[in-house]
PDB file of C-alpha atoms in Angstrom:
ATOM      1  CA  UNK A 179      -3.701  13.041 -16.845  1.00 94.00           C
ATOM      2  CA  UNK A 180      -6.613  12.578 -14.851  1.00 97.00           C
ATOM      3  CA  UNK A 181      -5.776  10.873 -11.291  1.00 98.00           C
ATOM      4  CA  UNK A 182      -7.797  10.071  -7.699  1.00 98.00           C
ATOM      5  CA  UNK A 183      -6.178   9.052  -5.087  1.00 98.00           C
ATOM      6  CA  UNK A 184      -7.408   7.306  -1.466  1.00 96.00           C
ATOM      7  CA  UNK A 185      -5.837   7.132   1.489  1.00 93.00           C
ATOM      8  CA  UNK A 186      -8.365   4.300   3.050  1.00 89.00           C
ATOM      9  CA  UNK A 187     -11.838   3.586   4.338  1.00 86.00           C
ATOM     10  CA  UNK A 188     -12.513   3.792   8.112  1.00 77.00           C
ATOM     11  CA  UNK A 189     -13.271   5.737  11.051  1.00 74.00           C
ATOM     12  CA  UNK A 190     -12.759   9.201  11.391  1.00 72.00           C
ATOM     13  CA  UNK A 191      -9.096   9.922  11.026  1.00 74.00           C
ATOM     14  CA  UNK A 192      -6.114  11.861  13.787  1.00 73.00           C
ATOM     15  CA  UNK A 193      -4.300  14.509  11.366  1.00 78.00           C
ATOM     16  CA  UNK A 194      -7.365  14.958   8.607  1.00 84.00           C
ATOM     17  CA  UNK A 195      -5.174  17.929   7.783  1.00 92.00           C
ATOM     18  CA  UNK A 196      -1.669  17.209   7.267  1.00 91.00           C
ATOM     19  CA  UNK A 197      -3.376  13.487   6.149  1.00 92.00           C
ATOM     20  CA  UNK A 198      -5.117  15.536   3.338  1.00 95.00           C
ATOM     21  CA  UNK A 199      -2.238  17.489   2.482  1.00 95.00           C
ATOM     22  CA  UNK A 200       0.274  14.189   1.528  1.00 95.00           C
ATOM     23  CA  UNK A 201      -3.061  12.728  -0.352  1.00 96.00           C
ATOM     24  CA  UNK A 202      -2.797  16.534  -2.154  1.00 96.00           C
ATOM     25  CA  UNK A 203       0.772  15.779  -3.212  1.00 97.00           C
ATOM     26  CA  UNK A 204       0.129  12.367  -4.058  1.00 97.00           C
ATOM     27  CA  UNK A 205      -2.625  13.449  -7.161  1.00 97.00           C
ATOM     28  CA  UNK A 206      -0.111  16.292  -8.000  1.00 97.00           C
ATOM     29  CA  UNK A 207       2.655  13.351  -8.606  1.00 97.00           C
ATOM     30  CA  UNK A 208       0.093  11.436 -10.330  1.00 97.00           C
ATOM     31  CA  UNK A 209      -0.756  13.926 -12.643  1.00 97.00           C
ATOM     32  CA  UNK A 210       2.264  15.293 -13.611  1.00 96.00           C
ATOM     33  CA  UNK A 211       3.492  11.998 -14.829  1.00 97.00           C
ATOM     34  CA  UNK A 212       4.000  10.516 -18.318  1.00 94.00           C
ATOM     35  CA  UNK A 213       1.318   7.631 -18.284  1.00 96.00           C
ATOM     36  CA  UNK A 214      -0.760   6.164 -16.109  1.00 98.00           C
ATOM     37  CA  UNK A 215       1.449   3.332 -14.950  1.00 98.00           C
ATOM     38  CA  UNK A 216       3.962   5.876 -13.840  1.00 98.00           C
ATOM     39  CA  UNK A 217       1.183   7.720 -12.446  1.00 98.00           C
ATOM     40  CA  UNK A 218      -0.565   5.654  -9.885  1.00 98.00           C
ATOM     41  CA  UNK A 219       3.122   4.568  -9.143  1.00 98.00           C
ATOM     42  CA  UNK A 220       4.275   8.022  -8.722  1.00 98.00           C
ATOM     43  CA  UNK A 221       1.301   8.875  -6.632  1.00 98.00           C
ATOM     44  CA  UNK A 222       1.227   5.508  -4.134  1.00 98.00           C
ATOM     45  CA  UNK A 223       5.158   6.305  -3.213  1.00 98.00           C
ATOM     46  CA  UNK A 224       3.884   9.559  -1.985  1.00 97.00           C
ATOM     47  CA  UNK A 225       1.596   7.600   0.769  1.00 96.00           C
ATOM     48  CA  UNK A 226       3.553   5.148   1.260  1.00 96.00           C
ATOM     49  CA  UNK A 227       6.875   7.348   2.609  1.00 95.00           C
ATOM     50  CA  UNK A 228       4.059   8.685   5.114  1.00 93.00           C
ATOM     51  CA  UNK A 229       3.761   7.235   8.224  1.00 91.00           C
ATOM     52  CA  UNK A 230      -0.425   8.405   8.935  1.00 90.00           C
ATOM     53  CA  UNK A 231      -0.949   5.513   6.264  1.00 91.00           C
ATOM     54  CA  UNK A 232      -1.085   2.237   6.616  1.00 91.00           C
ATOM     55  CA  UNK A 233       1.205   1.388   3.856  1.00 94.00           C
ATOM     56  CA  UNK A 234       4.915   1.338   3.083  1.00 93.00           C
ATOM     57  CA  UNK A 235       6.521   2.962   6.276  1.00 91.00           C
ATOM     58  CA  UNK A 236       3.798   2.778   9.081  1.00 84.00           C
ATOM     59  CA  UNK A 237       2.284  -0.403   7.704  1.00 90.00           C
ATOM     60  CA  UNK A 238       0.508  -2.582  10.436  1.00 90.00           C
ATOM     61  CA  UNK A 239       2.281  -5.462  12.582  1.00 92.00           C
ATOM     62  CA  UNK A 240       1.139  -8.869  12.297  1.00 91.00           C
ATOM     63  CA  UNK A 241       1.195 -11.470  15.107  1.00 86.00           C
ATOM     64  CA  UNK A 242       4.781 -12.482  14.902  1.00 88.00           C
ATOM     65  CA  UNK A 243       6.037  -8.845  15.584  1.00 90.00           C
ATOM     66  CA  UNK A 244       6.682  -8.416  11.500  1.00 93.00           C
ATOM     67  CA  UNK A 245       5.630  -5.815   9.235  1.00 95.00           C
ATOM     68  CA  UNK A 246       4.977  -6.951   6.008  1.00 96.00           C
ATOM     69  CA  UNK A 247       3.433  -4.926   3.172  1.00 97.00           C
ATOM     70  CA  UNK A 248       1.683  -5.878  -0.099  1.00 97.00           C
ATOM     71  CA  UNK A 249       0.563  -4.434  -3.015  1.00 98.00           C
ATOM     72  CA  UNK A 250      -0.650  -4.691  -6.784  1.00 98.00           C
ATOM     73  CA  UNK A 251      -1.452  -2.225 -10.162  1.00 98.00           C
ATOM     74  CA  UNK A 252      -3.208  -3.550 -13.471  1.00 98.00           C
ATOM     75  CA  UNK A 253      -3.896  -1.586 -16.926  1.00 98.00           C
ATOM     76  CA  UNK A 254      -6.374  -1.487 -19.116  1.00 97.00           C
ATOM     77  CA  UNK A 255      -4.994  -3.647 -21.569  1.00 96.00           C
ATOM     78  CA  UNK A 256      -4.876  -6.266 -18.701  1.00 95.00           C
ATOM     79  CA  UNK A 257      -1.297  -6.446 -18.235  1.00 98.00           C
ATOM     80  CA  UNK A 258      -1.366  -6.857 -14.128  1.00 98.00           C
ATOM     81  CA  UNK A 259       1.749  -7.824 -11.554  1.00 98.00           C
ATOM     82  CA  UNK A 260       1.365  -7.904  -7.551  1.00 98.00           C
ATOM     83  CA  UNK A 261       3.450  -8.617  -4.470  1.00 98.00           C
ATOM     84  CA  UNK A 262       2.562  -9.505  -1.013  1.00 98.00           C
ATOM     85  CA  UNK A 263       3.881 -10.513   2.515  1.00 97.00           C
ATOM     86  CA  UNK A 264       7.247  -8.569   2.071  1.00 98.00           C
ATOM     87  CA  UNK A 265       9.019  -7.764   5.214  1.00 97.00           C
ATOM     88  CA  UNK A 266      11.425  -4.306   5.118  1.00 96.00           C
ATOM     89  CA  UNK A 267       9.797  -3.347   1.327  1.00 97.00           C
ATOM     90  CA  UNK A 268       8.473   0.506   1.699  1.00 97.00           C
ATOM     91  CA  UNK A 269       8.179   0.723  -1.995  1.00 98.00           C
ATOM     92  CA  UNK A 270       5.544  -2.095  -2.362  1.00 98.00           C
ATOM     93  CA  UNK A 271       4.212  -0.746  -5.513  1.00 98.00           C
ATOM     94  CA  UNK A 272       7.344  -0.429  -7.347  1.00 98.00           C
ATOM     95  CA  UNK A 273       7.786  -4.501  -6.571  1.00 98.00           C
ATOM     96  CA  UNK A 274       4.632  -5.092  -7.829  1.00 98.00           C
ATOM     97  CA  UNK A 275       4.942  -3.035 -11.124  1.00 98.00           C
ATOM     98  CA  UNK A 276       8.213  -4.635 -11.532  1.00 98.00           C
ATOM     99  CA  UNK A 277       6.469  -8.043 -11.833  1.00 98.00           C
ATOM    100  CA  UNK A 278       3.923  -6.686 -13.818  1.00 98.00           C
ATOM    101  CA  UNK A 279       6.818  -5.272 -16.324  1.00 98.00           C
ATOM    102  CA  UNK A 280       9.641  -8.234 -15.587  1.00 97.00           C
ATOM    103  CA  UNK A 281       8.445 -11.534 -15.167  1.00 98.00           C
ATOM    104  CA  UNK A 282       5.939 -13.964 -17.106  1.00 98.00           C
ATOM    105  CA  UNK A 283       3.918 -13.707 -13.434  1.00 98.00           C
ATOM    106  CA  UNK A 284       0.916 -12.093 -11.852  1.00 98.00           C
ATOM    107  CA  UNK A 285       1.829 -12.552  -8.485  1.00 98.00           C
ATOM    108  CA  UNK A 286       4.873 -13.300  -6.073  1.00 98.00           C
ATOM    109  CA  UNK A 287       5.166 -13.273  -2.581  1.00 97.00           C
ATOM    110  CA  UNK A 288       7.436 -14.141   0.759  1.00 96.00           C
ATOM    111  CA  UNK A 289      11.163 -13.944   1.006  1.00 96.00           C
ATOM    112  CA  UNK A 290      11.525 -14.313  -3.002  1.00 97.00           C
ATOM    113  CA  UNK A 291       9.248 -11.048  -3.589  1.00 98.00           C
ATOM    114  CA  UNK A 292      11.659  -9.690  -1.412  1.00 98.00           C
ATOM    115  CA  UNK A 293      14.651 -11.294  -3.272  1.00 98.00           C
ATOM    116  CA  UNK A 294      13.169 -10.009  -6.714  1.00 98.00           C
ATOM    117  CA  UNK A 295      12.503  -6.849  -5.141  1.00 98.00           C
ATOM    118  CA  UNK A 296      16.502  -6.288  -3.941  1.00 98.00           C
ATOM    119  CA  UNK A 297      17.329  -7.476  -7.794  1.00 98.00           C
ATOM    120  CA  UNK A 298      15.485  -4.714  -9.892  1.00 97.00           C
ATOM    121  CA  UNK A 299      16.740  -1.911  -7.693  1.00 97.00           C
ATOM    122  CA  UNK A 300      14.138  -1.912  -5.078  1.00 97.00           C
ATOM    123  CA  UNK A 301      15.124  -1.024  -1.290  1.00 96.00           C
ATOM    124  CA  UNK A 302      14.703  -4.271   0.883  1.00 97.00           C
ATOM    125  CA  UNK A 303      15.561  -3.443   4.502  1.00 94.00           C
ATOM    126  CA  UNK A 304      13.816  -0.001   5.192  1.00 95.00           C
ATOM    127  CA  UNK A 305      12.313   0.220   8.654  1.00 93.00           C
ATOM    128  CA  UNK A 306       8.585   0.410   8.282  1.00 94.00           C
ATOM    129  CA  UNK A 307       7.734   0.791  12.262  1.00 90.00           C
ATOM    130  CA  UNK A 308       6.079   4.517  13.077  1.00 87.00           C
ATOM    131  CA  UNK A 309       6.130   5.560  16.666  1.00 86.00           C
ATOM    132  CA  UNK A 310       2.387   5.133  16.605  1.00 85.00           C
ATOM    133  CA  UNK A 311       2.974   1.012  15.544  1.00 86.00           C
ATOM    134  CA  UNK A 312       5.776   0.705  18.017  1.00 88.00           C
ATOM    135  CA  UNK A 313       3.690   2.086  21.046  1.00 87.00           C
ATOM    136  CA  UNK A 314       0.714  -0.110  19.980  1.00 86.00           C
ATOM    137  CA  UNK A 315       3.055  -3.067  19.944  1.00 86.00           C
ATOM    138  CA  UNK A 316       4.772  -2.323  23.099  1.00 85.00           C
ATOM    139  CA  UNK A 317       1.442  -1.667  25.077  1.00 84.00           C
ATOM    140  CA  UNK A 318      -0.045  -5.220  24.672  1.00 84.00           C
ATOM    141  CA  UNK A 319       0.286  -7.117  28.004  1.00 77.00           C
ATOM    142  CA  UNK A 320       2.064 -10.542  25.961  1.00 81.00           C
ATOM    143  CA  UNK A 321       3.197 -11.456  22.701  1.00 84.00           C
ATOM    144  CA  UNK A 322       2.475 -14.938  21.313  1.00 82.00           C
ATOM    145  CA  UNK A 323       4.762 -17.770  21.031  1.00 83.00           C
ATOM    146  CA  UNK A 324       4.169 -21.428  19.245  1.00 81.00           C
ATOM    147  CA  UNK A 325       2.856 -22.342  16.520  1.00 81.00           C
ATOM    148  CA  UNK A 326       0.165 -20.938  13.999  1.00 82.00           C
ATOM    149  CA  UNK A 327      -2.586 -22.164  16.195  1.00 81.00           C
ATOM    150  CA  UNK A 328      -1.097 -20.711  19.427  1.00 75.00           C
ATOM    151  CA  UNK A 329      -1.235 -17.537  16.988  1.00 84.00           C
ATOM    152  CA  UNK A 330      -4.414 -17.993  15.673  1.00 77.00           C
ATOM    153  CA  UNK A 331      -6.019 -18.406  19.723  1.00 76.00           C
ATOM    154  CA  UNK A 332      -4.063 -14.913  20.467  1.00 76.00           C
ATOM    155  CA  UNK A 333      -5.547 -12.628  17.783  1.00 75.00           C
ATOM    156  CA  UNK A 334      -9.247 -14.173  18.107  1.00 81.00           C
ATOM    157  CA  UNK A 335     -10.312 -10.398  20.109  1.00 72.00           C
ATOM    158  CA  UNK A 336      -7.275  -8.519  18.633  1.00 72.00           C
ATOM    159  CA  UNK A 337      -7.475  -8.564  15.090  1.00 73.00           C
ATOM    160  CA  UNK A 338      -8.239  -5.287  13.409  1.00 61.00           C
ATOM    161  CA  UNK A 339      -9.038  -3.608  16.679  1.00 55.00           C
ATOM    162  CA  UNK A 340      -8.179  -0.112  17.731  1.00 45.00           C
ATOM    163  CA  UNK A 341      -7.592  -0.782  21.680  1.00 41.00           C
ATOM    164  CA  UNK A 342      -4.196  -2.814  22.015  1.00 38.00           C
ATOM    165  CA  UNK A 343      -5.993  -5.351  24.263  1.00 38.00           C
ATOM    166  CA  UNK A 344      -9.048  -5.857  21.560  1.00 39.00           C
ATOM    167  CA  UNK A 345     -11.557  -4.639  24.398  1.00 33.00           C
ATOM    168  CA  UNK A 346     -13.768  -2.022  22.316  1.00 35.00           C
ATOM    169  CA  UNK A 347     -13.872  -4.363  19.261  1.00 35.00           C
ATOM    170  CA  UNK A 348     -13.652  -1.407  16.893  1.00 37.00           C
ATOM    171  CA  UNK A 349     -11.273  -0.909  14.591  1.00 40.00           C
ATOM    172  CA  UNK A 350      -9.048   1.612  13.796  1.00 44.00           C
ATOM    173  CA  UNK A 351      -8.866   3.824  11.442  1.00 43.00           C
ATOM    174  CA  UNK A 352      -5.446   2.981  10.785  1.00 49.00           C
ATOM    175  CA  UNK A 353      -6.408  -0.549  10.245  1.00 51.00           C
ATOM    176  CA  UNK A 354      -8.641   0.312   7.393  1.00 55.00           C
ATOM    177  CA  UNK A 355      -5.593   3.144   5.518  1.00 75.00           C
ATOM    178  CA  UNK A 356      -4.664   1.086   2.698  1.00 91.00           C
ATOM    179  CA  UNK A 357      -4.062   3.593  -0.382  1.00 96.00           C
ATOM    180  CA  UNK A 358      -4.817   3.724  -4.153  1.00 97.00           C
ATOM    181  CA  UNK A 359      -4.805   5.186  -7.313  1.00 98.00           C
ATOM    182  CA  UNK A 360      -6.553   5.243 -10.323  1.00 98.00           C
ATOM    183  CA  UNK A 361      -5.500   7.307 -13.729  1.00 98.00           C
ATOM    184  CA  UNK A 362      -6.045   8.220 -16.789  1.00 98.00           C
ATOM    185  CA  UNK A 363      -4.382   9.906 -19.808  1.00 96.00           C
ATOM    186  CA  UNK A 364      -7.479   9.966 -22.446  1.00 94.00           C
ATOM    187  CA  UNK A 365      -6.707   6.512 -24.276  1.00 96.00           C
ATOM    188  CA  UNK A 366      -5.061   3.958 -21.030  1.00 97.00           C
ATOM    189  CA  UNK A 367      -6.131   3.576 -17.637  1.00 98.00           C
ATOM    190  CA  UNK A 368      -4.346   2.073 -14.256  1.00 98.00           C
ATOM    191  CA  UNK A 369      -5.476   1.067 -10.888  1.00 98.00           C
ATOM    192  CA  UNK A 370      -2.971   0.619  -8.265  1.00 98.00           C
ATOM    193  CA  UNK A 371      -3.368  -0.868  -4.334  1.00 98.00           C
ATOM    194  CA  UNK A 372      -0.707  -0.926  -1.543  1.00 97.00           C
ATOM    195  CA  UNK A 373      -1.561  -2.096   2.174  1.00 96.00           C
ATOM    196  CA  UNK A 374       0.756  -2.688   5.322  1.00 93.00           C
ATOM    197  CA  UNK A 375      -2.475  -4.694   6.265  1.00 91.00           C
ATOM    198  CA  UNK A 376      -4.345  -5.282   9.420  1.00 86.00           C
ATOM    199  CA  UNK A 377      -3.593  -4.846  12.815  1.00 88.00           C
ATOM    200  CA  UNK A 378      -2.681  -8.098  14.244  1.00 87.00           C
ATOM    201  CA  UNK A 379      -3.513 -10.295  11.869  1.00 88.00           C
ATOM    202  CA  UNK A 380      -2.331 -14.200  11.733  1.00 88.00           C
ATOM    203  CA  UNK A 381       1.768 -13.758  10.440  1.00 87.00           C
ATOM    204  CA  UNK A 382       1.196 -14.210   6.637  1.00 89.00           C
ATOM    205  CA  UNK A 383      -1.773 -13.213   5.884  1.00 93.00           C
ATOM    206  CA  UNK A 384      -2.626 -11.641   2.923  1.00 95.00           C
ATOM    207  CA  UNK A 385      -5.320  -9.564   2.174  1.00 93.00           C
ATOM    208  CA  UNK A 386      -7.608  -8.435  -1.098  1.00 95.00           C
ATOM    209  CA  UNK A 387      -4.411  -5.774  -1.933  1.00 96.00           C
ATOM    210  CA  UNK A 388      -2.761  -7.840  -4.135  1.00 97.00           C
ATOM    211  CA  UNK A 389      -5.767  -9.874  -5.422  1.00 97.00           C
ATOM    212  CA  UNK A 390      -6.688  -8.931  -8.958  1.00 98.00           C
ATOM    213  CA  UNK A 391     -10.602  -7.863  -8.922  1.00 98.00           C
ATOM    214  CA  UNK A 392     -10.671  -7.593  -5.063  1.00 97.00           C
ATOM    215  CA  UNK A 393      -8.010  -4.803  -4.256  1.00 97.00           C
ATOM    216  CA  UNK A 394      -7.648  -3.934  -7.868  1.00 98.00           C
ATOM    217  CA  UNK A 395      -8.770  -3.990 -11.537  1.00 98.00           C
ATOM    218  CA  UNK A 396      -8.643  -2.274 -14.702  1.00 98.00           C
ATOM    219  CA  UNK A 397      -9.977  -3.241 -18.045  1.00 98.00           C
ATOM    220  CA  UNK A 398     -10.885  -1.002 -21.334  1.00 98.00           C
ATOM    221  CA  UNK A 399     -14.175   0.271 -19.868  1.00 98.00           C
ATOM    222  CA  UNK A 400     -12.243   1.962 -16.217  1.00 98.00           C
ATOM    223  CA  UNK A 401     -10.551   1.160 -13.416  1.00 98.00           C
ATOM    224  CA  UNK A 402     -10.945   0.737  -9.936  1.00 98.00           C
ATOM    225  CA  UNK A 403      -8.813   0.292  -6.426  1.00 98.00           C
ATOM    226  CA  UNK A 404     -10.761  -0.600  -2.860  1.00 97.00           C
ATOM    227  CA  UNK A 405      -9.600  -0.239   0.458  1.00 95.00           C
ATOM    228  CA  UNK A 406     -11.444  -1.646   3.563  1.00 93.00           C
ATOM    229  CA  UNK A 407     -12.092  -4.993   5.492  1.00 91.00           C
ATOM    230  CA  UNK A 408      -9.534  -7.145   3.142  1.00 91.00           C
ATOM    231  CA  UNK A 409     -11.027 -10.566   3.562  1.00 93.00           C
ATOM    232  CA  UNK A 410     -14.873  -8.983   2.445  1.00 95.00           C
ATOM    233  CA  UNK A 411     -13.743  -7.188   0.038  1.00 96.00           C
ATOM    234  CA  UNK A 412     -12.074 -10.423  -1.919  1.00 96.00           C
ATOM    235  CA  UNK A 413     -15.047 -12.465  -0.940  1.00 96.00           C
ATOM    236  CA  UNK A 414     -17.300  -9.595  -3.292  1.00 97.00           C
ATOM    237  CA  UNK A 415     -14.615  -8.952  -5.572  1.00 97.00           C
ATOM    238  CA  UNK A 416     -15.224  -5.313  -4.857  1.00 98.00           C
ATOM    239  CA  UNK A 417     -13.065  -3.505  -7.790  1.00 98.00           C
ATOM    240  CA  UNK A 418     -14.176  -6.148 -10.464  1.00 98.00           C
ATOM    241  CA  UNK A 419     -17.691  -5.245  -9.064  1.00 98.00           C
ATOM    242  CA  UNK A 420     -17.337  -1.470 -10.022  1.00 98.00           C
ATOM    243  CA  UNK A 421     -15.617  -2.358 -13.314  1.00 98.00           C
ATOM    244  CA  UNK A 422     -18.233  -4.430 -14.299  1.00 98.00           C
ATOM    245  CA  UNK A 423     -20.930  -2.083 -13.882  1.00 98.00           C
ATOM    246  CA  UNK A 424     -19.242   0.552 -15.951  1.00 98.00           C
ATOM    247  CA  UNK A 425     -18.925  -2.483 -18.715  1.00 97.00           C
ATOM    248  CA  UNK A 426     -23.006  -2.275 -18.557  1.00 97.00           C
ATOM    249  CA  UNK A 427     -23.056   1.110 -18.994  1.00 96.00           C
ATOM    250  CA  UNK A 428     -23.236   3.398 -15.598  1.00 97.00           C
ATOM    251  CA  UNK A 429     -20.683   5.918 -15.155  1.00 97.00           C
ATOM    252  CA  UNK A 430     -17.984   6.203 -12.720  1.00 97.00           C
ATOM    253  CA  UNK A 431     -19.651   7.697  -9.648  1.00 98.00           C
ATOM    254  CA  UNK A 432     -23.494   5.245 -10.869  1.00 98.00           C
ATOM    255  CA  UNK A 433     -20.861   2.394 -10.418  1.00 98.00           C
ATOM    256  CA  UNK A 434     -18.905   2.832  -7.434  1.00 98.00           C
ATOM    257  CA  UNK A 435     -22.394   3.696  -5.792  1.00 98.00           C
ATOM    258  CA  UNK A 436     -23.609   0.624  -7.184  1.00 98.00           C
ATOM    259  CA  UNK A 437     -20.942  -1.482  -5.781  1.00 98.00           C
ATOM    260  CA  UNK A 438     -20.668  -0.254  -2.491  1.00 97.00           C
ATOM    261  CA  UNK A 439     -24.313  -0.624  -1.942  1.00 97.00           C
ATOM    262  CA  UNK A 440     -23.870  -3.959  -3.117  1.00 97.00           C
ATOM    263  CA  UNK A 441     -21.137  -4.866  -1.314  1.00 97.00           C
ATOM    264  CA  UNK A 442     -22.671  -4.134   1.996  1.00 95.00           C
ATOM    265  CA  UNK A 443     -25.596  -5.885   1.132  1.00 96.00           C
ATOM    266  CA  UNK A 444     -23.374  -9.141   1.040  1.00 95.00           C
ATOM    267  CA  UNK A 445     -21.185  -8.808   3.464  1.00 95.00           C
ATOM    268  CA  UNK A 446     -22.933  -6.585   6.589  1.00 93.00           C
ATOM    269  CA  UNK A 447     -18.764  -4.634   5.905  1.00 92.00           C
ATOM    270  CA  UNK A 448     -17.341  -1.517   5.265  1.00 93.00           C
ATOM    271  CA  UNK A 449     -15.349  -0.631   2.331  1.00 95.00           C
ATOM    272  CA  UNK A 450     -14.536   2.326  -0.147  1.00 96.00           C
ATOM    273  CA  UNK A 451     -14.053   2.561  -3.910  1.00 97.00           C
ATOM    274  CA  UNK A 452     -12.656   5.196  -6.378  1.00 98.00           C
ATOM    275  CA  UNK A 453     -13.427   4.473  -9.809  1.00 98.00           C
ATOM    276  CA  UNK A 454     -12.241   6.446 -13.281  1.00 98.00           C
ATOM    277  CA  UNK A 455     -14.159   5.169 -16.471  1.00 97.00           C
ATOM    278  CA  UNK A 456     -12.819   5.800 -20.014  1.00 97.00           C
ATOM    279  CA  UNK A 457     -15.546   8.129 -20.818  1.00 95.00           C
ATOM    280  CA  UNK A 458     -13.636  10.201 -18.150  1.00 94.00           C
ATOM    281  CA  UNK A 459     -16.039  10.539 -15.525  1.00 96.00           C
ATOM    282  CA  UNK A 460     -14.716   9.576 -11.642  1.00 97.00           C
ATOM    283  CA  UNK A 461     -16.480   7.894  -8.887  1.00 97.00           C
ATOM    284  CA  UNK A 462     -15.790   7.658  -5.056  1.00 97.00           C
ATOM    285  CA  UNK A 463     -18.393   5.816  -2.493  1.00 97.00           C
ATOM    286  CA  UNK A 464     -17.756   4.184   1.012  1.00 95.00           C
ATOM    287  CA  UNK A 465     -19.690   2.975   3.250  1.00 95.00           C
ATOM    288  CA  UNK A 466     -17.390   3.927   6.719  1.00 90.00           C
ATOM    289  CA  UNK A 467     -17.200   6.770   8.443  1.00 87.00           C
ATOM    290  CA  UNK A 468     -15.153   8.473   6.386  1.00 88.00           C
ATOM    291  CA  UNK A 469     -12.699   7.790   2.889  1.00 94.00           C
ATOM    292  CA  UNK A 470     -10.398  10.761   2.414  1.00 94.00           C
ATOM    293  CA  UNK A 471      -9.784  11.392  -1.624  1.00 96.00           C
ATOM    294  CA  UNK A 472      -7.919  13.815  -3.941  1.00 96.00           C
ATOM    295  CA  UNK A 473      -8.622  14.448  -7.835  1.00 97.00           C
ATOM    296  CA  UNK A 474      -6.665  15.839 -10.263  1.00 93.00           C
TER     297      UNK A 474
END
């Protein structure tokens, strides 16, 4: 079984060690699976029970003071299921193969993700705050009340940035740790995404995670998952992007060179990609600071 796995696109990273040592584990779990579903499933549980990634436990808080994580996997037979804006989900993945596997859907989201979740086994009401979330949370000044408008006017300098108050304007690496997986047994391939999205962000929003072609794709020629600034990324239709270009021929790393480079072209963004084609050859490219990857 041939797996990569990514554990986000940002700025440089606290812990680069222990950090690569989970993303280590996670392409050990991967590859010691039975196909590649189970694989990038097996492998995205791994990062998302570890709190240095912003998915699962440790996911990022959005303007009402909620958590809520999202996530989505495809195969290369186009079979594809997602789930997003779930409150107390760790296991976002599992939700999302679940609709891939259980329902006639591509997508569900909200309380009745959550509700489908509880009903095929899935834990609903795990605590997904990490010290480092909590003090971020606790050190901002106010917290907004009202409605979505009196949200929206709160998180206009505080969205996706590092400093609590939004005064830098940067944003953190944290921000930017959505993971993924890509695999690969020799005749199927998988691509799976799972996010505890952006710091901050209006309550409900949803990112390119669970967007097929944005967050996540996979088709007979390879597959791809992307991790970055959400919104750009689904504007490009980054993983589609990198898919595509192995469909005219390029090979894994030719592709998710090609994308990247396009991508920031369009958008002025960063992003990362990890791409495995069906000839077998794998692809990584980012245009941050830094995108920390394992291969097995």
């Amino acid at each position: 079984m041939q797996v990569i796995v990514h554990g986000g696109a940002g700025t440089s990273v606290d812990e680069p060690v222990p950090r690569q040592a989970t993303l280590d584990e996670a392409a050990d779990a991967g590859a010691s699976a039975d196909d590649p579903v189970d694989a990038v499933e097996a492998a995205i549980r791994v990062l998302e029970a570890d709190t240095r990634f912003n998915a699962g436990t440790g996911g990022a808080v959005q303007s009402d003071g909620v958590i809520r994580t999202d996530a989505g996997v495809m195969t290369s037979d186009r079979d594809a299921g997602a789930a997003a804006s779930m409150p107390g989900v760790e296991a976002a993945i599992s939700v999302a193969r679940a609709v891939m596997e259980e329902t006639p859907h591509v997508l569900l989201n909200g309380v009745h993700a959550v509700d489908f979740a509880a009903d095929v086994g899935v834990d609903v009401e795990c605590d997904l705050w990490s010290e480092d979330t909590q003090q971020r949370w606790d050190d901002l000044d106010d917290h907004p009340e009202g409605s979505p408008l009196d949200h929206l006017e709160w998180i206009q300098d505080k969205f996706g940035t590092t400093d609590p108050e939004g005064r830098d304007g940067e944003a953190s690496s944290k921000d930017h740790d959505t993971v993924g997986a890509v695999a690969f047994d020799g005749e199927k391939l998988a691509a799976a995404t799972s996010t505890g999205g952006r710091w901050l962000a209006l309550a409900g929003r949803v990112g390119d995670v669970p967007q097929i072609g944005s967050g996540f794709y996979a088709a007979p020629a390879g597959a791809a998952s992307a991790t970055g600034a959400g919104e750009d990324i689904a504007k490009a239709t980054l993983t589609r992007r990198a898919v595509r270009h192995l469909e005219s021929g390029l090979d894994a790393q030719e592709a998710a060179d090609r994308a990247i480079e396009e991508f920031g072209e369009l958008t002025g963004s960063s992003a990362g990609v990890i791409v495995l084609g069906s000839d077998g050859t794998v692809g990584e490219a980012f245009n941050s600071e830094q995108m920390q990857t394992a291969r097995r």
